[in-house]
Amino acid sequence: MAPRDSSVGSGVGLLPRSEATGMSKTARLSVVTVAWQTGPHLLESVAAILDAPGVDEFVLVNHGNPPELISALRTMAANTDKFVLIETGANLGFAKGCNIGARRTNGDYVLFLNPDAVLAPGVASRLKASAAKLEDEPIWAIGARITNADGTEQRGGRRGELTPMSALSTFFALDRFLPGMRNLHYETQPLSDEMIPMPVVSGAALMMRRTDFLAIGGFDERYFLHVEDIDLCRNIRQRGGSVWFEPRASIKHYGGTSQTSPLFVESHKGLGFVKYFWKYYPGPLQRLMTMALIGPIFAALWGRAAYLRLRGMLRGIRRRRAVARRLRRLKAHRASRG
């Protein structure tokens, strides 16, 4: 049975400014990661978090992984005081997993970090320093710059407001052909030298005050996978808070390492978009537009799932061929020496 706790959304108040002032100098940072069939980079991610200066606590919510990986995680948790391992016994979704993890933390700040993201030395301290500039803000979230393994900026780390029109423009690249249409993603825009306001940042690396996160109800658990971060950012802004993008805090995110089917992932992303539009655009005409978008949204996302599946198969074939070539060369080398 999944762990239960009644603290999320149960009257925890926003942190008074008097208490927030000066907190960042001595603030404790808790990192929360939710893992489900993550793949080979999970242990690298965990090791980087445990070694990172500025991290005081690490809570890993394990929804399910291979037995040998779970065994390794249990050993690491048993030998590390600041490592808390929570095993839910089922895939409860990313949003619910984050909420479970946040309730178990004891830090002043909570940083949500994807299980295939690597926290480089200095990033946690950078985020704490950036939080010091927001002491007068009633509620805030800071998102890190998300990069690929080669250092290039990954899509999703900084985004505009999600609307039916921005979704349509993004899915079908309408902004390339129609003046006035805006793409949802901002990663091609010039990079600032300092932290700047941003409508939406990525839940792959997002930090808040723990009390604030709990007070606003955490992530909306109606989102199983994807879109919950967009919803959270909108929730914060609607409450008079602010969302910030910190380009000086770079997080390497491998992405696509999960052993879950791309069709499963993209389908839940599509459902997330529909739930979001239904929640924030409740007017009769807006609901009609949402229903009209269901077909195009899923067509675009399922097309992406097919592409990702094909790309994965081709990469697998290339890897197997490369291994076969290395084995043949090794065999030939041994034969020449024998």
CSV table of C-alpha atoms in Angstrom, one decimal:
chain,number,residue,atom,x,y,z
A,1,MET,CA,0.0,0.0,0.0
A,2,ALA,CA,1.2,3.5,-0.8
A,3,PRO,CA,2.5,5.6,2.0
A,4,ARG,CA,-0.1,8.1,3.3
A,5,ASP,CA,0.3,11.5,4.9
A,6,SER,CA,-2.2,14.2,5.5
A,7,SER,CA,0.1,17.2,5.6
A,8,VAL,CA,-0.1,18.2,1.9
A,9,GLY,CA,-2.8,20.9,1.5
A,10,SER,CA,-3.9,20.5,5.1
A,11,GLY,CA,-3.5,24.0,6.3
A,12,VAL,CA,0.3,24.4,6.3
A,13,GLY,CA,0.7,28.2,5.9
A,14,LEU,CA,3.0,30.1,3.6
A,15,LEU,CA,6.3,31.1,5.3
A,16,PRO,CA,6.0,34.6,6.9
A,17,ARG,CA,8.5,37.0,5.5
A,18,SER,CA,9.9,37.6,8.9
A,19,GLU,CA,10.8,33.9,9.1
A,20,ALA,CA,12.1,33.8,5.5
A,21,THR,CA,14.5,36.7,6.0
A,22,GLY,CA,18.0,35.4,6.4
A,23,MET,CA,16.9,31.8,6.1
A,24,SER,CA,18.9,31.1,3.0
A,25,LYS,CA,22.1,31.6,4.8
A,26,THR,CA,21.5,28.6,7.0
A,27,ALA,CA,18.8,26.9,4.9
A,28,ARG,CA,18.8,23.2,4.7
A,29,LEU,CA,18.1,21.7,1.2
A,30,SER,CA,16.3,18.5,0.6
A,31,VAL,CA,16.3,16.8,-2.8
A,32,VAL,CA,13.4,14.7,-3.8
A,33,THR,CA,13.6,12.2,-6.7
A,34,VAL,CA,10.9,9.9,-8.0
A,35,ALA,CA,12.0,6.8,-9.9
A,36,TRP,CA,10.1,4.2,-12.0
A,37,GLN,CA,12.0,1.8,-14.3
A,38,THR,CA,14.5,4.6,-14.7
A,39,GLY,CA,17.3,2.8,-16.4
A,40,PRO,CA,21.1,2.8,-16.1
A,41,HIS,CA,21.6,6.5,-15.0
A,42,LEU,CA,19.7,6.3,-11.7
A,43,LEU,CA,22.8,5.2,-9.6
A,44,GLU,CA,24.9,8.0,-11.2
A,45,SER,CA,22.2,10.5,-10.3
A,46,VAL,CA,21.9,9.3,-6.7
A,47,ALA,CA,25.7,9.3,-6.2
A,48,ALA,CA,25.9,12.9,-7.6
A,49,ILE,CA,23.2,14.1,-5.2
A,50,LEU,CA,24.8,12.5,-2.2
A,51,ASP,CA,28.2,14.0,-3.1
A,52,ALA,CA,26.9,17.5,-3.9
A,53,PRO,CA,27.9,20.3,-1.5
A,54,GLY,CA,24.8,22.0,-0.2
A,55,VAL,CA,22.5,19.0,-0.1
A,56,ASP,CA,21.5,18.2,3.4
A,57,GLU,CA,18.9,15.4,2.7
A,58,PHE,CA,17.9,13.1,-0.1
A,59,VAL,CA,14.6,11.4,-0.4
A,60,LEU,CA,14.1,8.9,-3.2
A,61,VAL,CA,10.6,7.7,-3.9
A,62,ASN,CA,10.9,4.3,-5.6
A,63,HIS,CA,7.8,3.3,-7.5
A,64,GLY,CA,9.5,0.3,-9.0
A,65,ASN,CA,12.9,-0.7,-10.5
A,66,PRO,CA,14.8,-4.0,-11.3
A,67,PRO,CA,15.6,-6.1,-8.1
A,68,GLU,CA,19.4,-5.6,-8.5
A,69,LEU,CA,19.0,-1.8,-8.7
A,70,ILE,CA,16.6,-1.8,-5.6
A,71,SER,CA,19.2,-3.8,-3.7
A,72,ALA,CA,21.9,-1.3,-4.5
A,73,LEU,CA,19.7,1.6,-3.4
A,74,ARG,CA,18.8,-0.1,-0.1
A,75,THR,CA,22.5,-0.6,0.6
A,76,MET,CA,23.3,3.0,-0.2
A,77,ALA,CA,20.4,4.2,2.0
A,78,ALA,CA,21.5,2.0,4.9
A,79,ASN,CA,25.0,3.4,4.8
A,80,THR,CA,24.1,7.0,4.3
A,81,ASP,CA,22.4,9.0,7.1
A,82,LYS,CA,20.9,11.7,4.8
A,83,PHE,CA,19.5,9.2,2.3
A,84,VAL,CA,15.8,8.3,2.8
A,85,LEU,CA,14.5,5.5,0.6
A,86,ILE,CA,10.7,5.3,0.3
A,87,GLU,CA,9.3,2.2,-1.6
A,88,THR,CA,5.7,2.7,-2.6
A,89,GLY,CA,5.2,-0.8,-4.1
A,90,ALA,CA,3.4,0.6,-7.2
A,91,ASN,CA,3.7,3.3,-9.9
A,92,LEU,CA,1.7,6.1,-8.3
A,93,GLY,CA,2.7,8.7,-10.8
A,94,PHE,CA,5.3,11.5,-10.7
A,95,ALA,CA,3.1,14.1,-9.1
A,96,LYS,CA,2.0,11.9,-6.2
A,97,GLY,CA,5.5,10.6,-5.8
A,98,CYS,CA,6.8,14.1,-5.4
A,99,ASN,CA,4.2,14.9,-2.8
A,100,ILE,CA,5.0,11.8,-0.8
A,101,GLY,CA,8.7,12.7,-0.9
A,102,ALA,CA,8.2,16.3,0.0
A,103,ARG,CA,6.2,15.4,3.1
A,104,ARG,CA,9.0,13.2,4.3
A,105,THR,CA,11.6,16.0,4.0
A,106,ASN,CA,12.9,18.2,6.8
A,107,GLY,CA,14.7,20.9,4.8
A,108,ASP,CA,13.8,24.5,4.4
A,109,TYR,CA,14.0,24.1,0.6
A,110,VAL,CA,12.9,21.2,-1.5
A,111,LEU,CA,14.5,20.5,-4.9
A,112,PHE,CA,12.7,18.1,-7.2
A,113,LEU,CA,15.1,16.4,-9.5
A,114,ASN,CA,14.5,13.8,-12.2
A,115,PRO,CA,16.0,10.4,-11.7
A,116,ASP,CA,18.1,10.7,-14.8
A,117,ALA,CA,19.5,14.1,-14.0
A,118,VAL,CA,22.9,14.8,-12.6
A,119,LEU,CA,23.4,17.4,-9.9
A,120,ALA,CA,26.9,18.9,-10.6
A,121,PRO,CA,29.0,20.3,-7.7
A,122,GLY,CA,28.0,23.9,-7.1
A,123,VAL,CA,24.5,23.8,-8.4
A,124,ALA,CA,22.8,23.3,-5.1
A,125,SER,CA,24.7,26.2,-3.6
A,126,ARG,CA,23.9,28.3,-6.6
A,127,LEU,CA,20.2,27.7,-6.1
A,128,LYS,CA,20.4,28.5,-2.4
A,129,ALA,CA,22.2,31.8,-3.3
A,130,SER,CA,19.5,32.6,-5.8
A,131,ALA,CA,16.8,31.9,-3.3
A,132,ALA,CA,18.4,34.6,-1.0
A,133,LYS,CA,17.3,37.2,-3.5
A,134,LEU,CA,13.7,36.1,-3.2
A,135,GLU,CA,13.3,36.5,0.5
A,136,ASP,CA,10.6,39.2,0.1
A,137,GLU,CA,8.6,37.1,-2.3
A,138,PRO,CA,5.6,35.5,-0.7
A,139,ILE,CA,5.9,32.3,-2.7
A,140,TRP,CA,8.3,31.4,-5.5
A,141,ALA,CA,9.8,28.6,-7.6
A,142,ILE,CA,13.2,28.4,-9.2
A,143,GLY,CA,13.9,26.2,-12.2
A,144,ALA,CA,17.4,25.2,-13.4
A,145,ARG,CA,18.8,25.2,-16.9
A,146,ILE,CA,18.3,21.7,-18.3
A,147,THR,CA,21.1,20.5,-20.7
A,148,ASN,CA,21.8,17.5,-22.8
A,149,ALA,CA,24.8,15.3,-22.2
A,150,ASP,CA,26.7,17.4,-24.7
A,151,GLY,CA,26.0,20.7,-22.9
A,152,THR,CA,23.4,22.0,-25.3
A,153,GLU,CA,20.2,23.4,-23.7
A,154,GLN,CA,17.3,20.9,-23.6
A,155,ARG,CA,13.8,21.7,-24.5
A,156,GLY,CA,11.4,22.4,-21.6
A,157,GLY,CA,13.6,24.1,-19.1
A,158,ARG,CA,12.1,27.5,-19.8
A,159,ARG,CA,8.6,27.9,-21.4
A,160,GLY,CA,5.8,30.3,-22.0
A,161,GLU,CA,2.2,30.1,-20.9
A,162,LEU,CA,0.5,26.9,-21.9
A,163,THR,CA,-2.8,27.8,-23.8
A,164,PRO,CA,-4.7,25.9,-26.4
A,165,MET,CA,-3.2,28.2,-29.1
A,166,SER,CA,0.4,27.9,-27.8
A,167,ALA,CA,0.0,24.1,-27.7
A,168,LEU,CA,-1.3,24.0,-31.2
A,169,SER,CA,1.5,26.3,-32.4
A,170,THR,CA,4.1,24.1,-30.7
A,171,PHE,CA,2.8,20.7,-31.8
A,172,PHE,CA,2.5,21.7,-35.5
A,173,ALA,CA,5.3,24.4,-35.7
A,174,LEU,CA,2.7,27.0,-36.7
A,175,ASP,CA,4.9,29.8,-35.3
A,176,ARG,CA,7.3,29.2,-38.3
A,177,PHE,CA,4.6,30.1,-40.8
A,178,LEU,CA,2.0,32.4,-39.0
A,179,PRO,CA,3.0,35.8,-37.6
A,180,GLY,CA,1.9,36.2,-34.0
A,181,MET,CA,1.8,32.5,-33.1
A,182,ARG,CA,4.1,31.7,-30.1
A,183,ASN,CA,6.0,28.5,-29.5
A,184,LEU,CA,5.7,27.2,-26.0
A,185,HIS,CA,9.5,26.5,-25.7
A,186,TYR,CA,12.1,29.3,-25.1
A,187,GLU,CA,15.3,27.3,-25.3
A,188,THR,CA,16.3,29.0,-28.6
A,189,GLN,CA,16.1,32.5,-27.1
A,190,PRO,CA,19.2,34.3,-25.9
A,191,LEU,CA,20.4,33.1,-22.5
A,192,SER,CA,20.4,35.6,-19.7
A,193,ASP,CA,23.5,36.1,-17.4
A,194,GLU,CA,21.3,36.1,-14.3
A,195,MET,CA,18.1,34.7,-12.9
A,196,ILE,CA,15.0,36.0,-14.7
A,197,PRO,CA,11.2,35.7,-14.3
A,198,MET,CA,9.8,32.9,-16.5
A,199,PRO,CA,6.1,31.8,-16.9
A,200,VAL,CA,7.0,28.1,-16.7
A,201,VAL,CA,10.1,26.1,-15.6
A,202,SER,CA,10.7,22.3,-15.7
A,203,GLY,CA,9.9,19.9,-12.9
A,204,ALA,CA,13.0,18.1,-13.8
A,205,ALA,CA,14.9,20.5,-11.6
A,206,LEU,CA,12.6,22.8,-9.6
A,207,MET,CA,13.1,24.3,-6.1
A,208,MET,CA,10.7,25.8,-3.7
A,209,ARG,CA,10.4,26.5,0.0
A,210,ARG,CA,9.1,23.3,1.5
A,211,THR,CA,6.4,25.1,3.5
A,212,ASP,CA,5.1,26.9,0.4
A,213,PHE,CA,5.0,23.7,-1.6
A,214,LEU,CA,2.9,22.0,1.0
A,215,ALA,CA,0.7,25.0,1.6
A,216,ILE,CA,-0.5,25.2,-2.0
A,217,GLY,CA,-1.2,21.5,-2.1
A,218,GLY,CA,1.9,20.3,-3.9
A,219,PHE,CA,1.7,18.9,-7.4
A,220,ASP,CA,-1.9,18.3,-8.6
A,221,GLU,CA,-2.0,14.5,-8.4
A,222,ARG,CA,-4.6,14.3,-11.2
A,223,TYR,CA,-1.6,14.5,-13.5
A,224,PHE,CA,0.0,11.1,-13.7
A,225,LEU,CA,3.1,12.0,-15.8
A,226,HIS,CA,3.9,15.4,-17.4
A,227,VAL,CA,2.2,18.8,-17.3
A,228,GLU,CA,2.1,18.8,-13.4
A,229,ASP,CA,5.0,21.3,-13.4
A,230,ILE,CA,3.2,23.6,-15.8
A,231,ASP,CA,0.2,23.5,-13.5
A,232,LEU,CA,2.3,24.2,-10.4
A,233,CYS,CA,3.9,27.2,-12.0
A,234,ARG,CA,0.5,28.6,-12.9
A,235,ASN,CA,-0.8,27.9,-9.4
A,236,ILE,CA,2.1,29.9,-7.9
A,237,ARG,CA,1.6,32.8,-10.2
A,238,GLN,CA,-2.2,32.9,-9.6
A,239,ARG,CA,-1.4,33.2,-5.9
A,240,GLY,CA,0.7,36.3,-6.4
A,241,GLY,CA,4.0,34.4,-6.4
A,242,SER,CA,6.7,34.3,-9.0
A,243,VAL,CA,8.5,31.7,-11.1
A,244,TRP,CA,12.2,32.1,-12.0
A,245,PHE,CA,14.7,30.6,-14.4
A,246,GLU,CA,18.3,30.3,-13.2
A,247,PRO,CA,20.6,29.9,-16.2
A,248,ARG,CA,23.7,29.7,-14.0
A,249,ALA,CA,22.5,26.4,-12.4
A,250,SER,CA,22.9,23.8,-15.1
A,251,ILE,CA,21.5,20.3,-14.7
A,252,LYS,CA,22.6,17.5,-17.1
A,253,HIS,CA,19.5,15.5,-18.0
A,254,TYR,CA,19.9,12.3,-20.0
A,255,GLY,CA,16.3,12.0,-20.9
A,256,GLY,CA,14.7,9.0,-22.6
A,257,THR,CA,16.4,6.5,-20.3
A,258,SER,CA,13.2,5.1,-18.8
A,259,GLN,CA,12.4,1.6,-19.8
A,260,THR,CA,8.7,2.6,-20.1
A,261,SER,CA,7.1,2.5,-23.5
A,262,PRO,CA,7.2,5.9,-25.3
A,263,LEU,CA,3.5,5.4,-26.2
A,264,PHE,CA,2.7,5.2,-22.4
A,265,VAL,CA,4.7,8.4,-21.7
A,266,GLU,CA,3.3,10.4,-24.6
A,267,SER,CA,-0.3,9.2,-23.9
A,268,HIS,CA,-0.1,10.5,-20.4
A,269,LYS,CA,1.4,13.7,-21.6
A,270,GLY,CA,-1.6,14.1,-23.9
A,271,LEU,CA,-4.0,13.4,-21.1
A,272,GLY,CA,-2.2,16.0,-19.0
A,273,PHE,CA,-2.7,18.6,-21.6
A,274,VAL,CA,-6.4,17.8,-21.8
A,275,LYS,CA,-6.8,17.9,-18.0
A,276,TYR,CA,-4.9,21.3,-17.9
A,277,PHE,CA,-7.1,22.9,-20.5
A,278,TRP,CA,-10.3,21.5,-18.9
A,279,LYS,CA,-9.1,22.9,-15.5
A,280,TYR,CA,-8.0,26.4,-16.6
A,281,TYR,CA,-10.3,27.1,-19.6
A,282,PRO,CA,-13.8,26.2,-18.3
A,283,GLY,CA,-15.9,28.4,-20.5
A,284,PRO,CA,-18.3,26.6,-23.0
A,285,LEU,CA,-16.4,27.7,-26.1
A,286,GLN,CA,-13.1,26.9,-24.4
A,287,ARG,CA,-14.3,23.4,-23.6
A,288,LEU,CA,-15.4,23.0,-27.2
A,289,MET,CA,-11.9,24.1,-28.3
A,290,THR,CA,-10.3,21.6,-25.9
A,291,MET,CA,-12.4,18.8,-27.3
A,292,ALA,CA,-11.5,19.8,-30.8
A,293,LEU,CA,-7.8,19.7,-29.8
A,294,ILE,CA,-7.9,16.2,-28.4
A,295,GLY,CA,-7.4,14.5,-31.8
A,296,PRO,CA,-4.6,16.8,-33.0
A,297,ILE,CA,-2.8,16.6,-29.7
A,298,PHE,CA,-2.8,12.8,-29.5
A,299,ALA,CA,-1.9,12.5,-33.2
A,300,ALA,CA,1.2,14.7,-32.7
A,301,LEU,CA,2.2,12.9,-29.5
A,302,TRP,CA,1.6,9.4,-30.8
A,303,GLY,CA,3.6,10.3,-33.9
A,304,ARG,CA,6.4,11.4,-31.6
A,305,ALA,CA,6.1,8.1,-29.7
A,306,ALA,CA,6.5,6.1,-32.9
A,307,TYR,CA,9.5,8.2,-33.9
A,308,LEU,CA,11.1,7.6,-30.4
A,309,ARG,CA,10.4,3.9,-30.7
A,310,LEU,CA,12.0,3.7,-34.1
A,311,ARG,CA,15.0,5.7,-33.0
A,312,GLY,CA,15.5,3.5,-30.0
A,313,MET,CA,15.3,0.3,-32.2
A,314,LEU,CA,17.9,1.7,-34.6
A,315,ARG,CA,20.2,2.7,-31.8
A,316,GLY,CA,19.9,-0.7,-30.3
A,317,ILE,CA,20.8,-2.3,-33.7
A,318,ARG,CA,23.8,0.0,-34.0
A,319,ARG,CA,24.9,-0.8,-30.5
A,320,ARG,CA,24.6,-4.6,-31.1
A,321,ARG,CA,26.5,-4.3,-34.3
A,322,ALA,CA,29.3,-2.2,-32.6
A,323,VAL,CA,29.6,-4.9,-29.9
A,324,ALA,CA,29.7,-7.6,-32.5
A,325,ARG,CA,32.5,-5.8,-34.3
A,326,ARG,CA,34.5,-5.3,-31.1
A,327,LEU,CA,34.1,-9.0,-30.3
A,328,ARG,CA,35.3,-10.0,-33.8
A,329,ARG,CA,38.3,-7.7,-33.5
A,330,LEU,CA,39.1,-9.1,-30.1
A,331,LYS,CA,38.8,-12.7,-31.3
A,332,ALA,CA,41.0,-11.9,-34.3
A,333,HIS,CA,43.6,-10.2,-32.1
A,334,ARG,CA,43.7,-13.2,-29.8
A,335,ALA,CA,44.0,-15.6,-32.8
A,336,SER,CA,46.9,-13.6,-34.2
A,337,ARG,CA,48.8,-13.9,-30.9
A,338,GLY,CA,48.0,-17.5,-30.4
